[in-house]
């Protein structure tokens, strides 16, 4: 009788340790996901800021400046629910303005244009990487949260279900090729 109780107690302690370890792992994934989201937000803000600076610098023609400024402003001011759409529209505006290598060369030839084009190319190149890191962290957290043990024992607590950030983040080819 005593041996059975000891084995039951050992089994319960082992299950408790395993569940505690799983909860800790899930917590670390949520922290990683939050850090990746903060990095993505920083890169998106940087891209919008650099785009606005370029649009107001007078380097571009007026029509391109207006298109870029409005798209960047909308991306910076978008509510969380509309953020993916606004960021996608900024990507599309950047591709529309910088689809031709001649536009990139015109920017580079202007005073201060070389630095502006380089900074924009770096910002545009970093957004897909930051989004990929964020979505990878979200995917890992989702996979763990879908396990039965996590659902049955409510190891995720009250944390909201992680959502990927889906947007069009393809950079303008002419801008990125020249910067490489």
PDB file of C-alpha atoms in Angstrom:
ATOM      1  CA  UNK A   1       0.000   0.000   0.000  1.00  0.00           C
ATOM      2  CA  UNK A   2       2.760   2.445   0.963  1.00  0.00           C
ATOM      3  CA  UNK A   3       4.815   1.566  -2.118  1.00  0.00           C
ATOM      4  CA  UNK A   4       1.805   2.214  -4.364  1.00  0.00           C
ATOM      5  CA  UNK A   5       1.255   5.635  -2.789  1.00  0.00           C
ATOM      6  CA  UNK A   6       4.919   6.491  -3.212  1.00  0.00           C
ATOM      7  CA  UNK A   7       4.812   5.515  -6.894  1.00  0.00           C
ATOM      8  CA  UNK A   8       1.629   7.531  -7.403  1.00  0.00           C
ATOM      9  CA  UNK A   9       3.263  10.502  -5.665  1.00  0.00           C
ATOM     10  CA  UNK A  10       6.414  10.132  -7.821  1.00  0.00           C
ATOM     11  CA  UNK A  11       4.270   9.938 -10.968  1.00  0.00           C
ATOM     12  CA  UNK A  12       2.300  13.056  -9.956  1.00  0.00           C
ATOM     13  CA  UNK A  13       5.518  14.961  -9.212  1.00  0.00           C
ATOM     14  CA  UNK A  14       6.964  13.892 -12.603  1.00  0.00           C
ATOM     15  CA  UNK A  15       3.799  14.983 -14.412  1.00  0.00           C
ATOM     16  CA  UNK A  16       3.817  18.262 -12.484  1.00  0.00           C
ATOM     17  CA  UNK A  17       7.459  18.906 -13.413  1.00  0.00           C
ATOM     18  CA  UNK A  18       6.747  18.098 -17.061  1.00  0.00           C
ATOM     19  CA  UNK A  19       3.743  20.443 -17.137  1.00  0.00           C
ATOM     20  CA  UNK A  20       5.767  23.141 -15.391  1.00  0.00           C
ATOM     21  CA  UNK A  21       8.563  22.736 -17.938  1.00  0.00           C
ATOM     22  CA  UNK A  22       6.032  22.936 -20.791  1.00  0.00           C
ATOM     23  CA  UNK A  23       4.446  26.065 -19.299  1.00  0.00           C
ATOM     24  CA  UNK A  24       7.906  27.641 -18.991  1.00  0.00           C
ATOM     25  CA  UNK A  25       8.684  26.756 -22.581  1.00  0.00           C
ATOM     26  CA  UNK A  26       5.411  28.301 -23.711  1.00  0.00           C
ATOM     27  CA  UNK A  27       6.173  31.421 -21.697  1.00  0.00           C
ATOM     28  CA  UNK A  28       9.617  31.694 -23.318  1.00  0.00           C
ATOM     29  CA  UNK A  29       7.994  31.354 -26.743  1.00  0.00           C
ATOM     30  CA  UNK A  30       5.562  34.151 -25.889  1.00  0.00           C
ATOM     31  CA  UNK A  31       8.457  36.346 -24.756  1.00  0.00           C
ATOM     32  CA  UNK A  32      10.338  35.548 -27.976  1.00  0.00           C
ATOM     33  CA  UNK A  33       7.224  36.343 -29.974  1.00  0.00           C
ATOM     34  CA  UNK A  34       6.767  39.682 -28.174  1.00  0.00           C
ATOM     35  CA  UNK A  35      10.408  40.600 -28.781  1.00  0.00           C
ATOM     36  CA  UNK A  36      10.096  39.666 -32.454  1.00  0.00           C
ATOM     37  CA  UNK A  37       6.931  41.776 -32.733  1.00  0.00           C
ATOM     38  CA  UNK A  38       8.716  44.742 -31.176  1.00  0.00           C
ATOM     39  CA  UNK A  39      11.583  44.313 -33.655  1.00  0.00           C
ATOM     40  CA  UNK A  40       9.106  44.078 -36.542  1.00  0.00           C
ATOM     41  CA  UNK A  41       7.308  47.215 -35.363  1.00  0.00           C
ATOM     42  CA  UNK A  42      10.647  49.029 -35.138  1.00  0.00           C
ATOM     43  CA  UNK A  43      11.618  47.995 -38.680  1.00  0.00           C
ATOM     44  CA  UNK A  44       8.218  48.972 -40.070  1.00  0.00           C
ATOM     45  CA  UNK A  45       8.436  52.343 -38.325  1.00  0.00           C
ATOM     46  CA  UNK A  46      11.979  52.841 -39.622  1.00  0.00           C
ATOM     47  CA  UNK A  47      10.897  52.027 -43.183  1.00  0.00           C
ATOM     48  CA  UNK A  48       7.959  54.459 -42.976  1.00  0.00           C
ATOM     49  CA  UNK A  49      10.139  57.193 -41.441  1.00  0.00           C
ATOM     50  CA  UNK A  50      12.873  56.856 -44.055  1.00  0.00           C
ATOM     51  CA  UNK A  51      10.232  56.864 -46.786  1.00  0.00           C
ATOM     52  CA  UNK A  52       8.674  60.045 -45.394  1.00  0.00           C
ATOM     53  CA  UNK A  53      12.077  61.703 -45.159  1.00  0.00           C
ATOM     54  CA  UNK A  54      12.832  60.808 -48.764  1.00  0.00           C
ATOM     55  CA  UNK A  55       9.392  61.976 -49.895  1.00  0.00           C
ATOM     56  CA  UNK A  56       9.828  65.390 -48.255  1.00  0.00           C
ATOM     57  CA  UNK A  57      13.470  65.854 -49.281  1.00  0.00           C
ATOM     58  CA  UNK A  58      12.649  67.195 -52.746  1.00  0.00           C
ATOM     59  CA  UNK A  59      14.746  64.511 -54.420  1.00  0.00           C
ATOM     60  CA  UNK A  60      11.750  62.802 -56.039  1.00  0.00           C
ATOM     61  CA  UNK A  61       9.279  64.247 -58.496  1.00  0.00           C
ATOM     62  CA  UNK A  62       6.132  65.716 -56.864  1.00  0.00           C
ATOM     63  CA  UNK A  63       3.797  62.850 -57.817  1.00  0.00           C
ATOM     64  CA  UNK A  64       6.130  60.180 -56.430  1.00  0.00           C
ATOM     65  CA  UNK A  65       6.685  62.264 -53.301  1.00  0.00           C
ATOM     66  CA  UNK A  66       2.955  62.528 -52.647  1.00  0.00           C
ATOM     67  CA  UNK A  67       2.357  58.807 -53.228  1.00  0.00           C
ATOM     68  CA  UNK A  68       5.191  57.790 -50.914  1.00  0.00           C
ATOM     69  CA  UNK A  69       4.381  60.352 -48.238  1.00  0.00           C
ATOM     70  CA  UNK A  70       0.709  59.405 -48.065  1.00  0.00           C
ATOM     71  CA  UNK A  71       1.451  55.664 -47.975  1.00  0.00           C
ATOM     72  CA  UNK A  72       4.119  56.110 -45.279  1.00  0.00           C
ATOM     73  CA  UNK A  73       1.885  58.396 -43.240  1.00  0.00           C
ATOM     74  CA  UNK A  74      -1.002  55.907 -43.476  1.00  0.00           C
ATOM     75  CA  UNK A  75       1.318  53.088 -42.376  1.00  0.00           C
ATOM     76  CA  UNK A  76       2.518  55.061 -39.363  1.00  0.00           C
ATOM     77  CA  UNK A  77      -0.971  56.135 -38.307  1.00  0.00           C
ATOM     78  CA  UNK A  78      -2.804  52.855 -38.964  1.00  0.00           C
ATOM     79  CA  UNK A  79      -4.741  51.181 -36.182  1.00  0.00           C
ATOM     80  CA  UNK A  80      -3.645  47.655 -35.281  1.00  0.00           C
ATOM     81  CA  UNK A  81      -6.501  46.082 -37.260  1.00  0.00           C
ATOM     82  CA  UNK A  82      -5.524  47.985 -40.423  1.00  0.00           C
ATOM     83  CA  UNK A  83      -1.755  47.817 -39.995  1.00  0.00           C
ATOM     84  CA  UNK A  84      -1.106  44.879 -42.327  1.00  0.00           C
ATOM     85  CA  UNK A  85      -3.069  46.526 -45.140  1.00  0.00           C
ATOM     86  CA  UNK A  86      -1.380  49.899 -44.665  1.00  0.00           C
ATOM     87  CA  UNK A  87       2.093  48.340 -44.615  1.00  0.00           C
ATOM     88  CA  UNK A  88       1.275  46.347 -47.753  1.00  0.00           C
ATOM     89  CA  UNK A  89       0.159  49.536 -49.463  1.00  0.00           C
ATOM     90  CA  UNK A  90       3.455  51.184 -48.520  1.00  0.00           C
ATOM     91  CA  UNK A  91       5.324  48.238 -50.055  1.00  0.00           C
ATOM     92  CA  UNK A  92       3.269  48.594 -53.231  1.00  0.00           C
ATOM     93  CA  UNK A  93       3.902  52.340 -53.349  1.00  0.00           C
ATOM     94  CA  UNK A  94       7.650  51.787 -52.945  1.00  0.00           C
ATOM     95  CA  UNK A  95       7.636  49.235 -55.765  1.00  0.00           C
ATOM     96  CA  UNK A  96       5.591  51.576 -57.983  1.00  0.00           C
ATOM     97  CA  UNK A  97       7.958  54.511 -57.443  1.00  0.00           C
ATOM     98  CA  UNK A  98      11.201  52.530 -57.597  1.00  0.00           C
ATOM     99  CA  UNK A  99      10.269  49.974 -60.256  1.00  0.00           C
ATOM    100  CA  UNK A 100      12.645  51.539 -62.768  1.00  0.00           C
ATOM    101  CA  UNK A 101      16.386  51.679 -62.084  1.00  0.00           C
ATOM    102  CA  UNK A 102      16.374  55.201 -63.553  1.00  0.00           C
ATOM    103  CA  UNK A 103      14.338  56.479 -60.588  1.00  0.00           C
ATOM    104  CA  UNK A 104      16.850  54.985 -58.147  1.00  0.00           C
ATOM    105  CA  UNK A 105      19.729  56.532 -60.093  1.00  0.00           C
ATOM    106  CA  UNK A 106      17.979  59.914 -60.076  1.00  0.00           C
ATOM    107  CA  UNK A 107      17.678  59.721 -56.306  1.00  0.00           C
ATOM    108  CA  UNK A 108      21.340  58.720 -55.925  1.00  0.00           C
ATOM    109  CA  UNK A 109      22.529  61.592 -58.115  1.00  0.00           C
ATOM    110  CA  UNK A 110      20.733  64.236 -56.042  1.00  0.00           C
ATOM    111  CA  UNK A 111      22.631  65.881 -53.173  1.00  0.00           C
ATOM    112  CA  UNK A 112      22.346  63.564 -50.193  1.00  0.00           C
ATOM    113  CA  UNK A 113      20.528  61.037 -52.335  1.00  0.00           C
ATOM    114  CA  UNK A 114      23.149  58.311 -52.075  1.00  0.00           C
ATOM    115  CA  UNK A 115      22.771  58.125 -48.297  1.00  0.00           C
ATOM    116  CA  UNK A 116      18.973  58.349 -48.497  1.00  0.00           C
ATOM    117  CA  UNK A 117      18.765  55.565 -51.080  1.00  0.00           C
ATOM    118  CA  UNK A 118      21.121  53.369 -49.047  1.00  0.00           C
ATOM    119  CA  UNK A 119      19.142  53.945 -45.861  1.00  0.00           C
ATOM    120  CA  UNK A 120      15.843  53.186 -47.623  1.00  0.00           C
ATOM    121  CA  UNK A 121      17.292  50.036 -49.207  1.00  0.00           C
ATOM    122  CA  UNK A 122      18.481  48.815 -45.797  1.00  0.00           C
ATOM    123  CA  UNK A 123      15.109  49.560 -44.192  1.00  0.00           C
ATOM    124  CA  UNK A 124      13.232  47.838 -47.005  1.00  0.00           C
ATOM    125  CA  UNK A 125      15.524  44.803 -46.835  1.00  0.00           C
ATOM    126  CA  UNK A 126      15.152  44.371 -43.065  1.00  0.00           C
ATOM    127  CA  UNK A 127      11.330  44.308 -42.992  1.00  0.00           C
ATOM    128  CA  UNK A 128      10.938  40.824 -44.554  1.00  0.00           C
ATOM    129  CA  UNK A 129      13.550  39.404 -42.184  1.00  0.00           C
ATOM    130  CA  UNK A 130      11.852  40.893 -39.123  1.00  0.00           C
ATOM    131  CA  UNK A 131       8.467  39.645 -40.330  1.00  0.00           C
ATOM    132  CA  UNK A 132       9.889  36.167 -40.925  1.00  0.00           C
ATOM    133  CA  UNK A 133      11.366  36.051 -37.388  1.00  0.00           C
ATOM    134  CA  UNK A 134       8.043  37.173 -35.931  1.00  0.00           C
ATOM    135  CA  UNK A 135       6.011  34.678 -37.917  1.00  0.00           C
ATOM    136  CA  UNK A 136       8.440  31.871 -37.021  1.00  0.00           C
ATOM    137  CA  UNK A 137       8.002  32.680 -33.326  1.00  0.00           C
ATOM    138  CA  UNK A 138       4.222  32.784 -33.782  1.00  0.00           C
ATOM    139  CA  UNK A 139       4.294  29.428 -35.554  1.00  0.00           C
ATOM    140  CA  UNK A 140       6.312  27.811 -32.770  1.00  0.00           C
ATOM    141  CA  UNK A 141       3.961  29.172 -30.098  1.00  0.00           C
ATOM    142  CA  UNK A 142       0.911  28.055 -32.077  1.00  0.00           C
ATOM    143  CA  UNK A 143       2.265  24.538 -32.519  1.00  0.00           C
ATOM    144  CA  UNK A 144       2.878  24.202 -28.787  1.00  0.00           C
ATOM    145  CA  UNK A 145      -0.489  25.723 -27.881  1.00  0.00           C
ATOM    146  CA  UNK A 146      -2.272  23.207 -30.099  1.00  0.00           C
ATOM    147  CA  UNK A 147      -1.026  20.262 -27.994  1.00  0.00           C
ATOM    148  CA  UNK A 148      -3.708  18.620 -25.889  1.00  0.00           C
ATOM    149  CA  UNK A 149      -1.755  18.940 -22.655  1.00  0.00           C
ATOM    150  CA  UNK A 150      -1.511  22.724 -23.116  1.00  0.00           C
ATOM    151  CA  UNK A 151      -5.232  23.053 -23.791  1.00  0.00           C
ATOM    152  CA  UNK A 152      -6.392  20.598 -21.104  1.00  0.00           C
ATOM    153  CA  UNK A 153      -4.284  22.103 -18.342  1.00  0.00           C
ATOM    154  CA  UNK A 154      -4.665  25.675 -19.666  1.00  0.00           C
ATOM    155  CA  UNK A 155      -0.915  26.216 -19.639  1.00  0.00           C
ATOM    156  CA  UNK A 156      -1.210  29.272 -21.898  1.00  0.00           C
ATOM    157  CA  UNK A 157      -3.168  31.103 -19.219  1.00  0.00           C
ATOM    158  CA  UNK A 158      -5.021  34.107 -20.575  1.00  0.00           C
ATOM    159  CA  UNK A 159      -2.505  34.964 -23.278  1.00  0.00           C
ATOM    160  CA  UNK A 160      -4.205  35.752 -26.591  1.00  0.00           C
ATOM    161  CA  UNK A 161      -3.751  33.250 -29.397  1.00  0.00           C
ATOM    162  CA  UNK A 162      -0.708  34.367 -31.435  1.00  0.00           C
ATOM    163  CA  UNK A 163      -1.410  35.805 -34.872  1.00  0.00           C
ATOM    164  CA  UNK A 164       1.053  36.033 -37.731  1.00  0.00           C
ATOM    165  CA  UNK A 165       1.702  39.377 -39.407  1.00  0.00           C
ATOM    166  CA  UNK A 166       0.764  38.910 -43.049  1.00  0.00           C
ATOM    167  CA  UNK A 167       1.692  41.666 -45.450  1.00  0.00           C
ATOM    168  CA  UNK A 168       3.165  42.285 -48.860  1.00  0.00           C
ATOM    169  CA  UNK A 169       6.804  42.967 -48.040  1.00  0.00           C
ATOM    170  CA  UNK A 170       8.447  42.410 -51.398  1.00  0.00           C
ATOM    171  CA  UNK A 171      11.071  45.134 -51.823  1.00  0.00           C
ATOM    172  CA  UNK A 172      11.498  47.166 -55.007  1.00  0.00           C
ATOM    173  CA  UNK A 173      13.912  45.166 -57.146  1.00  0.00           C
ATOM    174  CA  UNK A 174      15.760  48.178 -58.540  1.00  0.00           C
ATOM    175  CA  UNK A 175      16.403  49.612 -55.093  1.00  0.00           C
ATOM    176  CA  UNK A 176      17.600  46.386 -53.460  1.00  0.00           C
ATOM    177  CA  UNK A 177      19.679  45.139 -56.435  1.00  0.00           C
ATOM    178  CA  UNK A 178      21.642  48.364 -56.597  1.00  0.00           C
ATOM    179  CA  UNK A 179      22.306  48.359 -52.844  1.00  0.00           C
ATOM    180  CA  UNK A 180      23.602  44.767 -52.771  1.00  0.00           C
TER     181      UNK A 180
END
